[in-house]
mmCIF file of the C-alpha atoms, coordinates in Angstrom:
data_MODEL
# 
_entry.id   MODEL 
# 
loop_
_atom_site.group_PDB 
_atom_site.id 
_atom_site.type_symbol 
_atom_site.label_atom_id 
_atom_site.label_alt_id 
_atom_site.label_comp_id 
_atom_site.label_asym_id 
_atom_site.label_entity_id 
_atom_site.label_seq_id 
_atom_site.pdbx_PDB_ins_code 
_atom_site.Cartn_x 
_atom_site.Cartn_y 
_atom_site.Cartn_z 
_atom_site.occupancy 
_atom_site.B_iso_or_equiv 
_atom_site.pdbx_formal_charge 
_atom_site.auth_seq_id 
_atom_site.auth_comp_id 
_atom_site.auth_asym_id 
_atom_site.auth_atom_id 
_atom_site.pdbx_PDB_model_num 
ATOM 1   C CA . UNK A 1 1   ? 0.000  0.000  0.000   1.00 0.00 ? 1   UNK A CA 1 
ATOM 2   C CA . UNK A 1 2   ? 2.817  2.416  0.861   1.00 0.00 ? 2   UNK A CA 1 
ATOM 3   C CA . UNK A 1 3   ? 4.544  1.645  -2.443  1.00 0.00 ? 3   UNK A CA 1 
ATOM 4   C CA . UNK A 1 4   ? 1.362  2.530  -4.319  1.00 0.00 ? 4   UNK A CA 1 
ATOM 5   C CA . UNK A 1 5   ? 1.083  5.873  -2.481  1.00 0.00 ? 5   UNK A CA 1 
ATOM 6   C CA . UNK A 1 6   ? 4.729  6.660  -3.239  1.00 0.00 ? 6   UNK A CA 1 
ATOM 7   C CA . UNK A 1 7   ? 4.230  5.781  -6.877  1.00 0.00 ? 7   UNK A CA 1 
ATOM 8   C CA . UNK A 1 8   ? 1.160  8.060  -7.120  1.00 0.00 ? 8   UNK A CA 1 
ATOM 9   C CA . UNK A 1 9   ? 3.018  10.840 -5.323  1.00 0.00 ? 9   UNK A CA 1 
ATOM 10  C CA . UNK A 1 10  ? 5.915  10.599 -7.785  1.00 0.00 ? 10  UNK A CA 1 
ATOM 11  C CA . UNK A 1 11  ? 3.506  10.595 -10.719 1.00 0.00 ? 11  UNK A CA 1 
ATOM 12  C CA . UNK A 1 12  ? 1.649  13.673 -9.442  1.00 0.00 ? 12  UNK A CA 1 
ATOM 13  C CA . UNK A 1 13  ? 4.918  15.483 -8.693  1.00 0.00 ? 13  UNK A CA 1 
ATOM 14  C CA . UNK A 1 14  ? 6.126  14.661 -12.195 1.00 0.00 ? 14  UNK A CA 1 
ATOM 15  C CA . UNK A 1 15  ? 2.987  16.147 -13.761 1.00 0.00 ? 15  UNK A CA 1 
ATOM 16  C CA . UNK A 1 16  ? 3.344  19.273 -11.625 1.00 0.00 ? 16  UNK A CA 1 
ATOM 17  C CA . UNK A 1 17  ? 7.053  19.661 -12.308 1.00 0.00 ? 17  UNK A CA 1 
ATOM 18  C CA . UNK A 1 18  ? 6.910  19.126 -16.080 1.00 0.00 ? 18  UNK A CA 1 
ATOM 19  C CA . UNK A 1 19  ? 5.027  22.370 -16.955 1.00 0.00 ? 19  UNK A CA 1 
ATOM 20  C CA . UNK A 1 20  ? 7.371  24.379 -14.746 1.00 0.00 ? 20  UNK A CA 1 
ATOM 21  C CA . UNK A 1 21  ? 10.378 22.796 -16.399 1.00 0.00 ? 21  UNK A CA 1 
ATOM 22  C CA . UNK A 1 22  ? 9.025  23.552 -19.884 1.00 0.00 ? 22  UNK A CA 1 
ATOM 23  C CA . UNK A 1 23  ? 8.260  27.141 -18.827 1.00 0.00 ? 23  UNK A CA 1 
ATOM 24  C CA . UNK A 1 24  ? 11.803 27.711 -17.555 1.00 0.00 ? 24  UNK A CA 1 
ATOM 25  C CA . UNK A 1 25  ? 13.335 26.125 -20.661 1.00 0.00 ? 25  UNK A CA 1 
ATOM 26  C CA . UNK A 1 26  ? 11.302 28.425 -22.911 1.00 0.00 ? 26  UNK A CA 1 
ATOM 27  C CA . UNK A 1 27  ? 12.188 31.435 -20.762 1.00 0.00 ? 27  UNK A CA 1 
ATOM 28  C CA . UNK A 1 28  ? 15.860 30.524 -21.094 1.00 0.00 ? 28  UNK A CA 1 
ATOM 29  C CA . UNK A 1 29  ? 15.609 30.122 -24.875 1.00 0.00 ? 29  UNK A CA 1 
ATOM 30  C CA . UNK A 1 30  ? 13.781 33.425 -25.222 1.00 0.00 ? 30  UNK A CA 1 
ATOM 31  C CA . UNK A 1 31  ? 16.270 35.210 -22.960 1.00 0.00 ? 31  UNK A CA 1 
ATOM 32  C CA . UNK A 1 32  ? 19.111 33.744 -25.001 1.00 0.00 ? 32  UNK A CA 1 
ATOM 33  C CA . UNK A 1 33  ? 17.541 34.716 -28.366 1.00 0.00 ? 33  UNK A CA 1 
ATOM 34  C CA . UNK A 1 34  ? 15.946 38.002 -27.254 1.00 0.00 ? 34  UNK A CA 1 
ATOM 35  C CA . UNK A 1 35  ? 18.623 40.363 -28.556 1.00 0.00 ? 35  UNK A CA 1 
ATOM 36  C CA . UNK A 1 36  ? 18.829 38.560 -31.899 1.00 0.00 ? 36  UNK A CA 1 
ATOM 37  C CA . UNK A 1 37  ? 15.032 38.628 -32.319 1.00 0.00 ? 37  UNK A CA 1 
ATOM 38  C CA . UNK A 1 38  ? 14.806 42.350 -31.512 1.00 0.00 ? 38  UNK A CA 1 
ATOM 39  C CA . UNK A 1 39  ? 17.785 43.231 -33.710 1.00 0.00 ? 39  UNK A CA 1 
ATOM 40  C CA . UNK A 1 40  ? 16.340 41.237 -36.620 1.00 0.00 ? 40  UNK A CA 1 
ATOM 41  C CA . UNK A 1 41  ? 12.986 43.000 -36.175 1.00 0.00 ? 41  UNK A CA 1 
ATOM 42  C CA . UNK A 1 42  ? 14.563 46.480 -36.171 1.00 0.00 ? 42  UNK A CA 1 
ATOM 43  C CA . UNK A 1 43  ? 16.831 45.706 -39.129 1.00 0.00 ? 43  UNK A CA 1 
ATOM 44  C CA . UNK A 1 44  ? 14.000 44.228 -41.204 1.00 0.00 ? 44  UNK A CA 1 
ATOM 45  C CA . UNK A 1 45  ? 11.629 47.119 -40.488 1.00 0.00 ? 45  UNK A CA 1 
ATOM 46  C CA . UNK A 1 46  ? 14.277 49.745 -41.200 1.00 0.00 ? 46  UNK A CA 1 
ATOM 47  C CA . UNK A 1 47  ? 15.268 48.049 -44.482 1.00 0.00 ? 47  UNK A CA 1 
ATOM 48  C CA . UNK A 1 48  ? 11.701 47.477 -45.678 1.00 0.00 ? 48  UNK A CA 1 
ATOM 49  C CA . UNK A 1 49  ? 10.080 50.810 -44.814 1.00 0.00 ? 49  UNK A CA 1 
ATOM 50  C CA . UNK A 1 50  ? 10.801 54.452 -45.619 1.00 0.00 ? 50  UNK A CA 1 
ATOM 51  C CA . UNK A 1 51  ? 10.573 55.451 -41.965 1.00 0.00 ? 51  UNK A CA 1 
ATOM 52  C CA . UNK A 1 52  ? 12.799 54.461 -39.091 1.00 0.00 ? 52  UNK A CA 1 
ATOM 53  C CA . UNK A 1 53  ? 12.091 52.330 -36.019 1.00 0.00 ? 53  UNK A CA 1 
ATOM 54  C CA . UNK A 1 54  ? 14.073 52.916 -32.823 1.00 0.00 ? 54  UNK A CA 1 
ATOM 55  C CA . UNK A 1 55  ? 13.879 50.792 -29.682 1.00 0.00 ? 55  UNK A CA 1 
ATOM 56  C CA . UNK A 1 56  ? 15.565 51.862 -26.459 1.00 0.00 ? 56  UNK A CA 1 
ATOM 57  C CA . UNK A 1 57  ? 15.566 48.533 -24.609 1.00 0.00 ? 57  UNK A CA 1 
ATOM 58  C CA . UNK A 1 58  ? 13.886 45.149 -24.390 1.00 0.00 ? 58  UNK A CA 1 
ATOM 59  C CA . UNK A 1 59  ? 13.284 42.455 -21.811 1.00 0.00 ? 59  UNK A CA 1 
ATOM 60  C CA . UNK A 1 60  ? 11.238 39.321 -21.297 1.00 0.00 ? 60  UNK A CA 1 
ATOM 61  C CA . UNK A 1 61  ? 7.715  39.754 -19.941 1.00 0.00 ? 61  UNK A CA 1 
ATOM 62  C CA . UNK A 1 62  ? 6.342  36.212 -19.612 1.00 0.00 ? 62  UNK A CA 1 
ATOM 63  C CA . UNK A 1 63  ? 2.733  37.002 -18.672 1.00 0.00 ? 63  UNK A CA 1 
ATOM 64  C CA . UNK A 1 64  ? 1.951  40.237 -20.578 1.00 0.00 ? 64  UNK A CA 1 
ATOM 65  C CA . UNK A 1 65  ? 0.300  38.380 -23.495 1.00 0.00 ? 65  UNK A CA 1 
ATOM 66  C CA . UNK A 1 66  ? -0.608 35.144 -21.753 1.00 0.00 ? 66  UNK A CA 1 
ATOM 67  C CA . UNK A 1 67  ? -0.705 32.369 -22.997 1.00 0.00 ? 67  UNK A CA 1 
ATOM 68  C CA . UNK A 1 68  ? 2.092  33.677 -25.219 1.00 0.00 ? 68  UNK A CA 1 
ATOM 69  C CA . UNK A 1 69  ? 5.591  34.428 -23.976 1.00 0.00 ? 69  UNK A CA 1 
ATOM 70  C CA . UNK A 1 70  ? 6.391  38.092 -24.660 1.00 0.00 ? 70  UNK A CA 1 
ATOM 71  C CA . UNK A 1 71  ? 9.286  40.414 -25.248 1.00 0.00 ? 71  UNK A CA 1 
ATOM 72  C CA . UNK A 1 72  ? 8.623  43.924 -23.935 1.00 0.00 ? 72  UNK A CA 1 
ATOM 73  C CA . UNK A 1 73  ? 10.059 46.589 -26.239 1.00 0.00 ? 73  UNK A CA 1 
ATOM 74  C CA . UNK A 1 74  ? 10.637 49.770 -24.231 1.00 0.00 ? 74  UNK A CA 1 
ATOM 75  C CA . UNK A 1 75  ? 10.370 53.324 -25.549 1.00 0.00 ? 75  UNK A CA 1 
ATOM 76  C CA . UNK A 1 76  ? 9.645  52.574 -29.189 1.00 0.00 ? 76  UNK A CA 1 
ATOM 77  C CA . UNK A 1 77  ? 9.660  55.437 -31.698 1.00 0.00 ? 77  UNK A CA 1 
ATOM 78  C CA . UNK A 1 78  ? 8.723  55.515 -35.382 1.00 0.00 ? 78  UNK A CA 1 
ATOM 79  C CA . UNK A 1 79  ? 9.902  58.357 -37.619 1.00 0.00 ? 79  UNK A CA 1 
ATOM 80  C CA . UNK A 1 80  ? 8.467  59.342 -41.001 1.00 0.00 ? 80  UNK A CA 1 
ATOM 81  C CA . UNK A 1 81  ? 11.914 59.258 -42.607 1.00 0.00 ? 81  UNK A CA 1 
ATOM 82  C CA . UNK A 1 82  ? 15.421 58.087 -41.799 1.00 0.00 ? 82  UNK A CA 1 
ATOM 83  C CA . UNK A 1 83  ? 16.542 61.715 -41.448 1.00 0.00 ? 83  UNK A CA 1 
ATOM 84  C CA . UNK A 1 84  ? 18.102 62.194 -37.997 1.00 0.00 ? 84  UNK A CA 1 
ATOM 85  C CA . UNK A 1 85  ? 16.196 65.492 -37.625 1.00 0.00 ? 85  UNK A CA 1 
ATOM 86  C CA . UNK A 1 86  ? 12.836 63.836 -38.317 1.00 0.00 ? 86  UNK A CA 1 
ATOM 87  C CA . UNK A 1 87  ? 10.149 64.183 -35.668 1.00 0.00 ? 87  UNK A CA 1 
ATOM 88  C CA . UNK A 1 88  ? 8.684  61.069 -34.044 1.00 0.00 ? 88  UNK A CA 1 
ATOM 89  C CA . UNK A 1 89  ? 5.217  60.286 -35.366 1.00 0.00 ? 89  UNK A CA 1 
ATOM 90  C CA . UNK A 1 90  ? 4.643  57.365 -33.008 1.00 0.00 ? 90  UNK A CA 1 
ATOM 91  C CA . UNK A 1 91  ? 6.010  56.880 -29.498 1.00 0.00 ? 91  UNK A CA 1 
ATOM 92  C CA . UNK A 1 92  ? 5.068  54.021 -27.206 1.00 0.00 ? 92  UNK A CA 1 
ATOM 93  C CA . UNK A 1 93  ? 6.365  53.287 -23.747 1.00 0.00 ? 93  UNK A CA 1 
ATOM 94  C CA . UNK A 1 94  ? 5.814  49.538 -24.162 1.00 0.00 ? 94  UNK A CA 1 
ATOM 95  C CA . UNK A 1 95  ? 5.097  47.126 -26.971 1.00 0.00 ? 95  UNK A CA 1 
ATOM 96  C CA . UNK A 1 96  ? 4.587  43.541 -25.872 1.00 0.00 ? 96  UNK A CA 1 
ATOM 97  C CA . UNK A 1 97  ? 5.303  41.103 -28.703 1.00 0.00 ? 97  UNK A CA 1 
ATOM 98  C CA . UNK A 1 98  ? 3.884  37.639 -27.948 1.00 0.00 ? 98  UNK A CA 1 
ATOM 99  C CA . UNK A 1 99  ? 5.350  34.411 -29.316 1.00 0.00 ? 99  UNK A CA 1 
ATOM 100 C CA . UNK A 1 100 ? 3.834  30.929 -29.337 1.00 0.00 ? 100 UNK A CA 1 
ATOM 101 C CA . UNK A 1 101 ? 5.556  28.660 -26.829 1.00 0.00 ? 101 UNK A CA 1 
ATOM 102 C CA . UNK A 1 102 ? 5.390  25.489 -28.938 1.00 0.00 ? 102 UNK A CA 1 
ATOM 103 C CA . UNK A 1 103 ? 6.535  27.195 -32.137 1.00 0.00 ? 103 UNK A CA 1 
ATOM 104 C CA . UNK A 1 104 ? 9.542  28.619 -30.252 1.00 0.00 ? 104 UNK A CA 1 
ATOM 105 C CA . UNK A 1 105 ? 10.460 25.131 -29.056 1.00 0.00 ? 105 UNK A CA 1 
ATOM 106 C CA . UNK A 1 106 ? 10.290 24.010 -32.691 1.00 0.00 ? 106 UNK A CA 1 
ATOM 107 C CA . UNK A 1 107 ? 12.642 26.825 -33.714 1.00 0.00 ? 107 UNK A CA 1 
ATOM 108 C CA . UNK A 1 108 ? 10.022 29.022 -35.423 1.00 0.00 ? 108 UNK A CA 1 
ATOM 109 C CA . UNK A 1 109 ? 9.541  32.603 -34.265 1.00 0.00 ? 109 UNK A CA 1 
ATOM 110 C CA . UNK A 1 110 ? 5.980  33.631 -35.167 1.00 0.00 ? 110 UNK A CA 1 
ATOM 111 C CA . UNK A 1 111 ? 4.455  36.778 -33.691 1.00 0.00 ? 111 UNK A CA 1 
ATOM 112 C CA . UNK A 1 112 ? 1.037  35.817 -32.315 1.00 0.00 ? 112 UNK A CA 1 
ATOM 113 C CA . UNK A 1 113 ? 0.071  38.902 -30.319 1.00 0.00 ? 113 UNK A CA 1 
ATOM 114 C CA . UNK A 1 114 ? 1.025  42.566 -30.018 1.00 0.00 ? 114 UNK A CA 1 
ATOM 115 C CA . UNK A 1 115 ? -0.066 44.777 -27.125 1.00 0.00 ? 115 UNK A CA 1 
ATOM 116 C CA . UNK A 1 116 ? 0.597  48.549 -27.162 1.00 0.00 ? 116 UNK A CA 1 
ATOM 117 C CA . UNK A 1 117 ? 0.768  50.626 -23.986 1.00 0.00 ? 117 UNK A CA 1 
ATOM 118 C CA . UNK A 1 118 ? 1.108  54.317 -23.092 1.00 0.00 ? 118 UNK A CA 1 
ATOM 119 C CA . UNK A 1 119 ? 1.909  56.263 -26.196 1.00 0.00 ? 119 UNK A CA 1 
ATOM 120 C CA . UNK A 1 120 ? 0.719  58.524 -28.954 1.00 0.00 ? 120 UNK A CA 1 
ATOM 121 C CA . UNK A 1 121 ? 0.451  58.741 -32.714 1.00 0.00 ? 121 UNK A CA 1 
ATOM 122 C CA . UNK A 1 122 ? 0.767  62.151 -34.328 1.00 0.00 ? 122 UNK A CA 1 
ATOM 123 C CA . UNK A 1 123 ? -1.293 61.672 -37.477 1.00 0.00 ? 123 UNK A CA 1 
ATOM 124 C CA . UNK A 1 124 ? -0.712 64.399 -40.085 1.00 0.00 ? 124 UNK A CA 1 
ATOM 125 C CA . UNK A 1 125 ? -2.192 64.672 -43.567 1.00 0.00 ? 125 UNK A CA 1 
ATOM 126 C CA . UNK A 1 126 ? 0.219  66.400 -45.952 1.00 0.00 ? 126 UNK A CA 1 
ATOM 127 C CA . UNK A 1 127 ? -0.901 68.815 -48.680 1.00 0.00 ? 127 UNK A CA 1 
ATOM 128 C CA . UNK A 1 128 ? -0.529 66.040 -51.275 1.00 0.00 ? 128 UNK A CA 1 
ATOM 129 C CA . UNK A 1 129 ? -3.147 64.003 -49.374 1.00 0.00 ? 129 UNK A CA 1 
ATOM 130 C CA . UNK A 1 130 ? -0.735 61.430 -47.937 1.00 0.00 ? 130 UNK A CA 1 
ATOM 131 C CA . UNK A 1 131 ? -0.508 60.660 -44.222 1.00 0.00 ? 131 UNK A CA 1 
ATOM 132 C CA . UNK A 1 132 ? 2.785  60.683 -42.316 1.00 0.00 ? 132 UNK A CA 1 
ATOM 133 C CA . UNK A 1 133 ? 2.217  57.182 -40.888 1.00 0.00 ? 133 UNK A CA 1 
ATOM 134 C CA . UNK A 1 134 ? 1.500  55.811 -44.382 1.00 0.00 ? 134 UNK A CA 1 
ATOM 135 C CA . UNK A 1 135 ? 4.708  57.437 -45.658 1.00 0.00 ? 135 UNK A CA 1 
ATOM 136 C CA . UNK A 1 136 ? 6.729  55.949 -42.808 1.00 0.00 ? 136 UNK A CA 1 
ATOM 137 C CA . UNK A 1 137 ? 5.344  52.449 -43.386 1.00 0.00 ? 137 UNK A CA 1 
ATOM 138 C CA . UNK A 1 138 ? 5.578  52.511 -47.183 1.00 0.00 ? 138 UNK A CA 1 
ATOM 139 C CA . UNK A 1 139 ? 8.280  50.480 -48.878 1.00 0.00 ? 139 UNK A CA 1 
# 
């Protein structure tokens, strides 16, 4: 009887420990790849669009977009052009970019959720009818 209780206890402990272990493994992978993911995002956006994206800092925020694991991008600015004197048309204190846990374990980085927090967009229509945000995000 005692052996059966011990066996059940080990089984229950295993089921409780496994999700925590997976969570910490994913957190470690994300922490390890975080800088590369953010740098790839900034480089791709700045190559593909006429405007410029600037990110001050980033860190892991595991529960911001639950059930997705998130990277918190701090103090994000978007400029209409790559000119250093250009005025920011979008500023956000935080952008939480959520990634699927299972896809990350498989080596695929797919953005599943984006949450924006505390910021502004200065939307301006130019005399030619175009909007500054459309100009910044055009390729």
